[in-house]
PDB file of C-alpha atoms in Angstrom:
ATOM      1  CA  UNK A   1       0.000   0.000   0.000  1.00 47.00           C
ATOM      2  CA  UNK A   2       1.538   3.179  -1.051  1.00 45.00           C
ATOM      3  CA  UNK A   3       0.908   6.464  -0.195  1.00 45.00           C
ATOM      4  CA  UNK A   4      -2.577   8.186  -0.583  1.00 48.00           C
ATOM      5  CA  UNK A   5      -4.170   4.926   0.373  1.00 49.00           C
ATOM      6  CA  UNK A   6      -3.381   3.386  -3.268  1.00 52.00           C
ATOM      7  CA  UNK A   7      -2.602  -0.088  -3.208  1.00 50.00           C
ATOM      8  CA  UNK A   8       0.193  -0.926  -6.055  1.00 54.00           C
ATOM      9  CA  UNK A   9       2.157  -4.393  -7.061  1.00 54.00           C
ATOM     10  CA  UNK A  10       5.151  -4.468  -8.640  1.00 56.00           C
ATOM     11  CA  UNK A  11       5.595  -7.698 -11.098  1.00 58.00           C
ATOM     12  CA  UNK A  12       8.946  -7.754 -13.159  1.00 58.00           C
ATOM     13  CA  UNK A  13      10.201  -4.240 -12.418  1.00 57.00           C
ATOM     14  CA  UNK A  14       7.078  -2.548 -13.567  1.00 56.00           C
ATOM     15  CA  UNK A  15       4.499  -0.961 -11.097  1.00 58.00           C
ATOM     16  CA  UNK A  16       1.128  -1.412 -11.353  1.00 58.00           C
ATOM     17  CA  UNK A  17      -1.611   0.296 -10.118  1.00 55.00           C
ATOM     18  CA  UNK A  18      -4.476  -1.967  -8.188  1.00 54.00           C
ATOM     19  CA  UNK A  19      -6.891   0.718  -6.598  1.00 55.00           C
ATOM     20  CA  UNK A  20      -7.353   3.025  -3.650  1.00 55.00           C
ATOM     21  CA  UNK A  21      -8.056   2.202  -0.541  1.00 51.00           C
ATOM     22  CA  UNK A  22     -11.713   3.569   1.030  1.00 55.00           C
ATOM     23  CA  UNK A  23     -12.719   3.200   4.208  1.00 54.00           C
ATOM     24  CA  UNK A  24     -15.764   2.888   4.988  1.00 54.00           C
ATOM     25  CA  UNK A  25     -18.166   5.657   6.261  1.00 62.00           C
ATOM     26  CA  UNK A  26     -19.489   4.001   9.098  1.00 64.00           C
ATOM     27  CA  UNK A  27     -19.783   6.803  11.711  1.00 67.00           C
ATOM     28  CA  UNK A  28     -22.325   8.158   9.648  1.00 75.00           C
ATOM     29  CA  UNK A  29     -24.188   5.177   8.973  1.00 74.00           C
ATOM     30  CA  UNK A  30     -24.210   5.253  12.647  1.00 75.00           C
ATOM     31  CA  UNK A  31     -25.520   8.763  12.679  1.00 79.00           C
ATOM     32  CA  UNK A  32     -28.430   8.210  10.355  1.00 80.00           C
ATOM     33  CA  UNK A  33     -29.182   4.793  11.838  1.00 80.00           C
ATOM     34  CA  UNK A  34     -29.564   6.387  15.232  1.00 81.00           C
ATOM     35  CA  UNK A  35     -31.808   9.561  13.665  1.00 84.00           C
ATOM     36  CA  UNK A  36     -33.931   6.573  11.883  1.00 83.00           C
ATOM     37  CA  UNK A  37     -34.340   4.828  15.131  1.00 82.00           C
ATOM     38  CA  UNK A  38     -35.126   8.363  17.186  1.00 84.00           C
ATOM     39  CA  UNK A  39     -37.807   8.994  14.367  1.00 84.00           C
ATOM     40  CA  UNK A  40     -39.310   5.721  14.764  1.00 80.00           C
ATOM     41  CA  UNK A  41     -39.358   5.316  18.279  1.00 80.00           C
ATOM     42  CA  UNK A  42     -41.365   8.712  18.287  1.00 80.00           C
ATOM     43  CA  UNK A  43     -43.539   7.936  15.533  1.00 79.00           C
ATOM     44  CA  UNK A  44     -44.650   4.936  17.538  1.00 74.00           C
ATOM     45  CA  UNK A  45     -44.696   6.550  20.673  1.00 74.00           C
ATOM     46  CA  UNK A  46     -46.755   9.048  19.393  1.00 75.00           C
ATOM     47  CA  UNK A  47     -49.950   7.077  19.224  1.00 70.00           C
ATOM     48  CA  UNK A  48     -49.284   6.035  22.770  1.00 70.00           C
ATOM     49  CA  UNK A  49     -51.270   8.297  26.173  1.00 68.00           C
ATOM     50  CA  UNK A  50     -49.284  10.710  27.863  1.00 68.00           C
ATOM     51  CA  UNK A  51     -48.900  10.024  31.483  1.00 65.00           C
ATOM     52  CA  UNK A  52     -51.715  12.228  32.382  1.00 69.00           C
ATOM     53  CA  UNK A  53     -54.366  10.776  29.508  1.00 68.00           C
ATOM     54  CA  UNK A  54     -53.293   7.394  30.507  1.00 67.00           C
ATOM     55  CA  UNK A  55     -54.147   7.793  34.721  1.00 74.00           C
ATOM     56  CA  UNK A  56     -57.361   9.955  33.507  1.00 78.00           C
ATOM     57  CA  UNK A  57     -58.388   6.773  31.581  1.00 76.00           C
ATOM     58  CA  UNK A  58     -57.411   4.159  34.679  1.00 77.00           C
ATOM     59  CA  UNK A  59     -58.832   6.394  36.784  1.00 80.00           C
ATOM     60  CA  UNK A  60     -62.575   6.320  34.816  1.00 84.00           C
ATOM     61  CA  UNK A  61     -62.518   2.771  34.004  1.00 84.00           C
ATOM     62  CA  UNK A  62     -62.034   1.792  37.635  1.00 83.00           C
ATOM     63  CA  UNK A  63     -64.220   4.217  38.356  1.00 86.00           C
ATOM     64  CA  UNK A  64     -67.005   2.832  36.088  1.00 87.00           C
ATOM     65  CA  UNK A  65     -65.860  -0.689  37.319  1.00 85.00           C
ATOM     66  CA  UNK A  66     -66.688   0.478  41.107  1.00 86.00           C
ATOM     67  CA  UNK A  67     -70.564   2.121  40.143  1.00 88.00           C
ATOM     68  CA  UNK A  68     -71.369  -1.041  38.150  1.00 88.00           C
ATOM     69  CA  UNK A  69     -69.863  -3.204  41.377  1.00 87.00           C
ATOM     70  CA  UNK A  70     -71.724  -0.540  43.802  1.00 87.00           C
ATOM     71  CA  UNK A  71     -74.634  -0.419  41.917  1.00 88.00           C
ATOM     72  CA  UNK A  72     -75.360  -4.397  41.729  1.00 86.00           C
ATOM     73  CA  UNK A  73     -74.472  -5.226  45.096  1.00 86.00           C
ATOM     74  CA  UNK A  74     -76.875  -2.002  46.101  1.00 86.00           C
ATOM     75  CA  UNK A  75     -79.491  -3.664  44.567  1.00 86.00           C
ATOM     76  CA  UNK A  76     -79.705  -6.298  46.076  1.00 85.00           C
ATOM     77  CA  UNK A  77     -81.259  -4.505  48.972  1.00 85.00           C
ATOM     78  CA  UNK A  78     -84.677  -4.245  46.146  1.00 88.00           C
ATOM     79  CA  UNK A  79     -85.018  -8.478  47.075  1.00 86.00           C
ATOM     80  CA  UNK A  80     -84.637  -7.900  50.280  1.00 84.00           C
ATOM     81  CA  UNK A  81     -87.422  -5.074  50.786  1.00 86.00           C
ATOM     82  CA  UNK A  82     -89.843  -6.645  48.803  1.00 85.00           C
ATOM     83  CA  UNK A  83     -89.609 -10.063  51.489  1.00 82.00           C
ATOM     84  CA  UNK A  84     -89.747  -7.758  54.344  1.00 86.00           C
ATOM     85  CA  UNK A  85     -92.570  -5.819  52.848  1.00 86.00           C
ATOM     86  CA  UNK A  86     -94.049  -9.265  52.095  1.00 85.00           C
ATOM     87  CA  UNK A  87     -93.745  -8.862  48.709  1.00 85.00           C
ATOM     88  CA  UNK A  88     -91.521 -11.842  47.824  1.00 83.00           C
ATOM     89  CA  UNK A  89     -91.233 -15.301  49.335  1.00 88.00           C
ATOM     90  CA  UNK A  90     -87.931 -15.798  51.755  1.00 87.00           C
ATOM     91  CA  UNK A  91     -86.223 -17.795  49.155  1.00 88.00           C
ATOM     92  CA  UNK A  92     -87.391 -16.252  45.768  1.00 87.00           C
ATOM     93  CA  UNK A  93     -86.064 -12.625  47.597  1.00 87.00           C
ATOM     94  CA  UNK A  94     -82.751 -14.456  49.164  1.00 86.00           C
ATOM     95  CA  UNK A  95     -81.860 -15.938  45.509  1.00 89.00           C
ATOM     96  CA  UNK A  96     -82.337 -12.891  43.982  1.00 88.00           C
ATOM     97  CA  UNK A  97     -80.390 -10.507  46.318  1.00 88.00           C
ATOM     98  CA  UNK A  98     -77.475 -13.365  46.539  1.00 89.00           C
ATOM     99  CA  UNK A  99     -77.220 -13.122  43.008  1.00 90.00           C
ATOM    100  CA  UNK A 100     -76.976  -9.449  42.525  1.00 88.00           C
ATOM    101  CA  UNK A 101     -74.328  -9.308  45.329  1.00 88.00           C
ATOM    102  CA  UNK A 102     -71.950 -12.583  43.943  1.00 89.00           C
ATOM    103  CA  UNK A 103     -72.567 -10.250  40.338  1.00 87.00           C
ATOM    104  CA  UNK A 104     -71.664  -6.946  42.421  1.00 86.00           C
ATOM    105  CA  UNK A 105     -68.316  -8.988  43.497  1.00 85.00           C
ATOM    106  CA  UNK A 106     -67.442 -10.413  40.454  1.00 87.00           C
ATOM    107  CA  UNK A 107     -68.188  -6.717  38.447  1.00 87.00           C
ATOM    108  CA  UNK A 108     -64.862  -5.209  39.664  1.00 84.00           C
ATOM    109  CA  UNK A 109     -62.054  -7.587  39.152  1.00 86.00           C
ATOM    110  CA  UNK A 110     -63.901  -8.385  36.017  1.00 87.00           C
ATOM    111  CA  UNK A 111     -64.263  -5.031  34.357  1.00 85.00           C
ATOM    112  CA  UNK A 112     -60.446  -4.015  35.997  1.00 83.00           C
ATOM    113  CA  UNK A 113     -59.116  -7.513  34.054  1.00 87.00           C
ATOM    114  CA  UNK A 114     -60.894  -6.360  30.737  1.00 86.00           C
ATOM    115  CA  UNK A 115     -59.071  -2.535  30.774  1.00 82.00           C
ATOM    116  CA  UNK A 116     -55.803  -4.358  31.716  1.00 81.00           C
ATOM    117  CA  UNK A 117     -56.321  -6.076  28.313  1.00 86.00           C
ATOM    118  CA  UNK A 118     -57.539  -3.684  26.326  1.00 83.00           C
ATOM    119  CA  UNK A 119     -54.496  -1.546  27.156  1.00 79.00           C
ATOM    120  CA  UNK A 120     -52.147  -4.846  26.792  1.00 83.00           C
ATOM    121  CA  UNK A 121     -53.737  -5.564  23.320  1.00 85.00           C
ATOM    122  CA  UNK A 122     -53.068  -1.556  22.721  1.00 81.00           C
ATOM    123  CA  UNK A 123     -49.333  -1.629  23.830  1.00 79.00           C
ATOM    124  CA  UNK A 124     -48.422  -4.890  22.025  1.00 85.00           C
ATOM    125  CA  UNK A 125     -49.746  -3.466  18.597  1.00 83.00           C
ATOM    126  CA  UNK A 126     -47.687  -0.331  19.233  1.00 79.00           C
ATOM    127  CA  UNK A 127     -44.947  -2.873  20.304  1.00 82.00           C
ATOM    128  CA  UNK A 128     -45.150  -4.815  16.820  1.00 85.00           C
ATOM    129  CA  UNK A 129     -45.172  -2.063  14.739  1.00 83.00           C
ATOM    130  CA  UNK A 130     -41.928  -0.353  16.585  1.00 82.00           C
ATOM    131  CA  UNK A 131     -40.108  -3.544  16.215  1.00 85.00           C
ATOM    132  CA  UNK A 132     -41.160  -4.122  12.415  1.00 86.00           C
ATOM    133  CA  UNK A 133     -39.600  -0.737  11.560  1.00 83.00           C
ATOM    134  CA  UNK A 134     -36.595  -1.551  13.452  1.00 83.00           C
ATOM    135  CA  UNK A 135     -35.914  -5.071  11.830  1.00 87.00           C
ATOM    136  CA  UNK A 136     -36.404  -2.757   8.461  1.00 86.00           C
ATOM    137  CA  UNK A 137     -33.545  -0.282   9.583  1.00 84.00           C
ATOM    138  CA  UNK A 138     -31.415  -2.782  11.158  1.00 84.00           C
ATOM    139  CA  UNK A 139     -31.644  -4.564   7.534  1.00 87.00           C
ATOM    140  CA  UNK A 140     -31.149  -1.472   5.580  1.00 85.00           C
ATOM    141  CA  UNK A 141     -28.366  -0.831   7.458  1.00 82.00           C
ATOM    142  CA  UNK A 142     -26.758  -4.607   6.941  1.00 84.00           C
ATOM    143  CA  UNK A 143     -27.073  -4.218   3.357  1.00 86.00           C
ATOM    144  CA  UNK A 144     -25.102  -0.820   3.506  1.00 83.00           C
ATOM    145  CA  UNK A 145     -22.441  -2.146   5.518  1.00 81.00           C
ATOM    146  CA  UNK A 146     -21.905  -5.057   3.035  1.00 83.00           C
ATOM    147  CA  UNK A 147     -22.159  -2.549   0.284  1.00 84.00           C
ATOM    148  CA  UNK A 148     -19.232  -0.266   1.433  1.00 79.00           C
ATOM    149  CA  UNK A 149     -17.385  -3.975   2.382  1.00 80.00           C
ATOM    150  CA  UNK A 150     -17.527  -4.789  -1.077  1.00 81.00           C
ATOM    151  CA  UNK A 151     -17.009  -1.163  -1.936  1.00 78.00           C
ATOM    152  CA  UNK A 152     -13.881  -1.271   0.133  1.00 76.00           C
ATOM    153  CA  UNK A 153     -12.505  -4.860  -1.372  1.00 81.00           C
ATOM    154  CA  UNK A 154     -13.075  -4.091  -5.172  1.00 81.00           C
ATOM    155  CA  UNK A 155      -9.886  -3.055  -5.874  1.00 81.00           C
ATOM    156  CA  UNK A 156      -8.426  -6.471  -4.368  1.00 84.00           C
ATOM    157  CA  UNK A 157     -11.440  -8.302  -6.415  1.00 84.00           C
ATOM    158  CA  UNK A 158     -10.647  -6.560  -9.766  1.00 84.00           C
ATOM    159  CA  UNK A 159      -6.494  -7.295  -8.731  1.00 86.00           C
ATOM    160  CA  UNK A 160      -7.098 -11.172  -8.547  1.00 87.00           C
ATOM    161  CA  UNK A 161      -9.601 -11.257 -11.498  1.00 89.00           C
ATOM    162  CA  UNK A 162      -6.571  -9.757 -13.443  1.00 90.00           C
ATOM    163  CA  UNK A 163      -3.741 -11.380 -12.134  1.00 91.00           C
ATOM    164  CA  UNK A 164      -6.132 -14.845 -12.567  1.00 92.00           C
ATOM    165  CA  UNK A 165      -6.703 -13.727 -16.019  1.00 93.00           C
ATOM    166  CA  UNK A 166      -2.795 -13.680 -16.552  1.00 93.00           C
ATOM    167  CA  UNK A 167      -2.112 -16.671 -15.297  1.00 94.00           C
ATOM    168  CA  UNK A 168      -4.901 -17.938 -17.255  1.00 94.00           C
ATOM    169  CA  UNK A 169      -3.105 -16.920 -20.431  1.00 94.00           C
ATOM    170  CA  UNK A 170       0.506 -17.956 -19.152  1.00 95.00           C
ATOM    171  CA  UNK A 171      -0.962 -21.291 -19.277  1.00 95.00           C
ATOM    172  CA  UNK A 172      -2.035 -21.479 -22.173  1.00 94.00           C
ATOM    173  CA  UNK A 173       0.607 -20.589 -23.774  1.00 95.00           C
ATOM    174  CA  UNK A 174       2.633 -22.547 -22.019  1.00 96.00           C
ATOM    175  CA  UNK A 175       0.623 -25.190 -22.836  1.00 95.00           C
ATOM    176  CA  UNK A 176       1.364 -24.221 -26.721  1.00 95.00           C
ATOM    177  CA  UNK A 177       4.640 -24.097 -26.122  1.00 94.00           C
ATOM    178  CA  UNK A 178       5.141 -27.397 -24.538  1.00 94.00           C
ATOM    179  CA  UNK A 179       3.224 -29.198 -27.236  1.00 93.00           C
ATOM    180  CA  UNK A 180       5.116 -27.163 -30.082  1.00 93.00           C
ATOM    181  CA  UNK A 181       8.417 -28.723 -28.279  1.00 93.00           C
ATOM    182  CA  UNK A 182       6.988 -32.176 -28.374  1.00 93.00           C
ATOM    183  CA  UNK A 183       6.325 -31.780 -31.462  1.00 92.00           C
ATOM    184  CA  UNK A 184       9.624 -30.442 -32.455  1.00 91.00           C
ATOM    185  CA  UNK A 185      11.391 -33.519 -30.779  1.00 91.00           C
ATOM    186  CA  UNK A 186       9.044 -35.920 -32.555  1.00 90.00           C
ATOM    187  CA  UNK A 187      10.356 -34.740 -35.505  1.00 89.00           C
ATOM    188  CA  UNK A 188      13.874 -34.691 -34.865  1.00 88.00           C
ATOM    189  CA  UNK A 189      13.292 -38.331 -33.527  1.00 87.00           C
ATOM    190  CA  UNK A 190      11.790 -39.038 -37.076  1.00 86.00           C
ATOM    191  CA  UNK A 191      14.844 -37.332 -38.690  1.00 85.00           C
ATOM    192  CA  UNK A 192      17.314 -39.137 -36.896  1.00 82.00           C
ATOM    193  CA  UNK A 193      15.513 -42.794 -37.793  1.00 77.00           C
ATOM    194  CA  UNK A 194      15.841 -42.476 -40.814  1.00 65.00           C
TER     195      UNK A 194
END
């Protein structure tokens, strides 16, 4: 390797050229592949609450978790009236009001366990679609590494293609030449038989 980065070979006295030298310009592959990754990351973080959207929303769906709760379990006291008013029978009332408590119960964790996924099912989407536009930039960015690779080796490529190409041709020829010689003696053989 000379000077300036070119790459020369010297073959029977005579210098030849091969190519120059690049290296590769990966600090600013590494510049735009963190500016690509910034602008996805925000692209799919823009679609996601802000901290105080996101508590506003936890805060109403417990909320409306707790009145449905409240409001079944509070109703069971209607049963109840109606067999102490002698409306209902004792166990007509006490199946009724039973019922609309276990519901009342079961209301909160249910509702709270149906928000937890909806937001789950939310943040995994988000999730898939971040880390589908990362695979893409991490690939982009493979295939430009291995471009300015090859970039950088094409000089030694083209060298051994050429100096493969010679050798190519010194064989041949010496090939030609070694069956002119055999030939040559085959005749002198002949001549001297005679």
């Amino acid at each position: 390797i000379g000077s300036g980065g070119k790459v020369s070979h010297s073959r029977h006295g005579v210098n030849r050229m091969v190519g120059t030298i690049s290296t590769p310009k990966f600090h600013r592959l590494e510049d735009e592949l963190r500016q690509a990754m910034t602008a996805a990351v925000q692209r799919a973080a823009r679609h996601l609450r802000n901290d105080s959207d996101n508590s506003d929303h936890v805060y109403k769906s417990l909320r409306q978790n707790a009145l449905v709760s409240a409001l079944l379990c509070g109703s069971a006291f209607g049963p109840v009236s109606a067999y102490l008013l002698e409306a209902l029978d004792f166990v007509p009332s006490l199946v009724a009001g039973t019922s609309l408590v276990a519901l009342g119960t079961l209301a909160l964790p249910l509702g709270n366990r149906n928000a937890s996924k909806s937001y789950k099912t939310e943040l995994m989407s988000h999730a898939t679609k971040l880390d589908e536009t990362l695979d893409t930039l991490f690939k982009d960015a493979i295939r430009r590494v291995a471009m300015q690779l090859s970039d950088g080796i094409s000089p030694y490529s083209r060298y051994v293609r050429t100096e493969g190409d010679l050798l190519n041709d010194l064989r041949g020829k010496m090939e030609r030449n070694a069956a002119s010689a055999h030939s040559l003696r085959n005749r002198i053989n002949k001549s001297f038989e005679l």
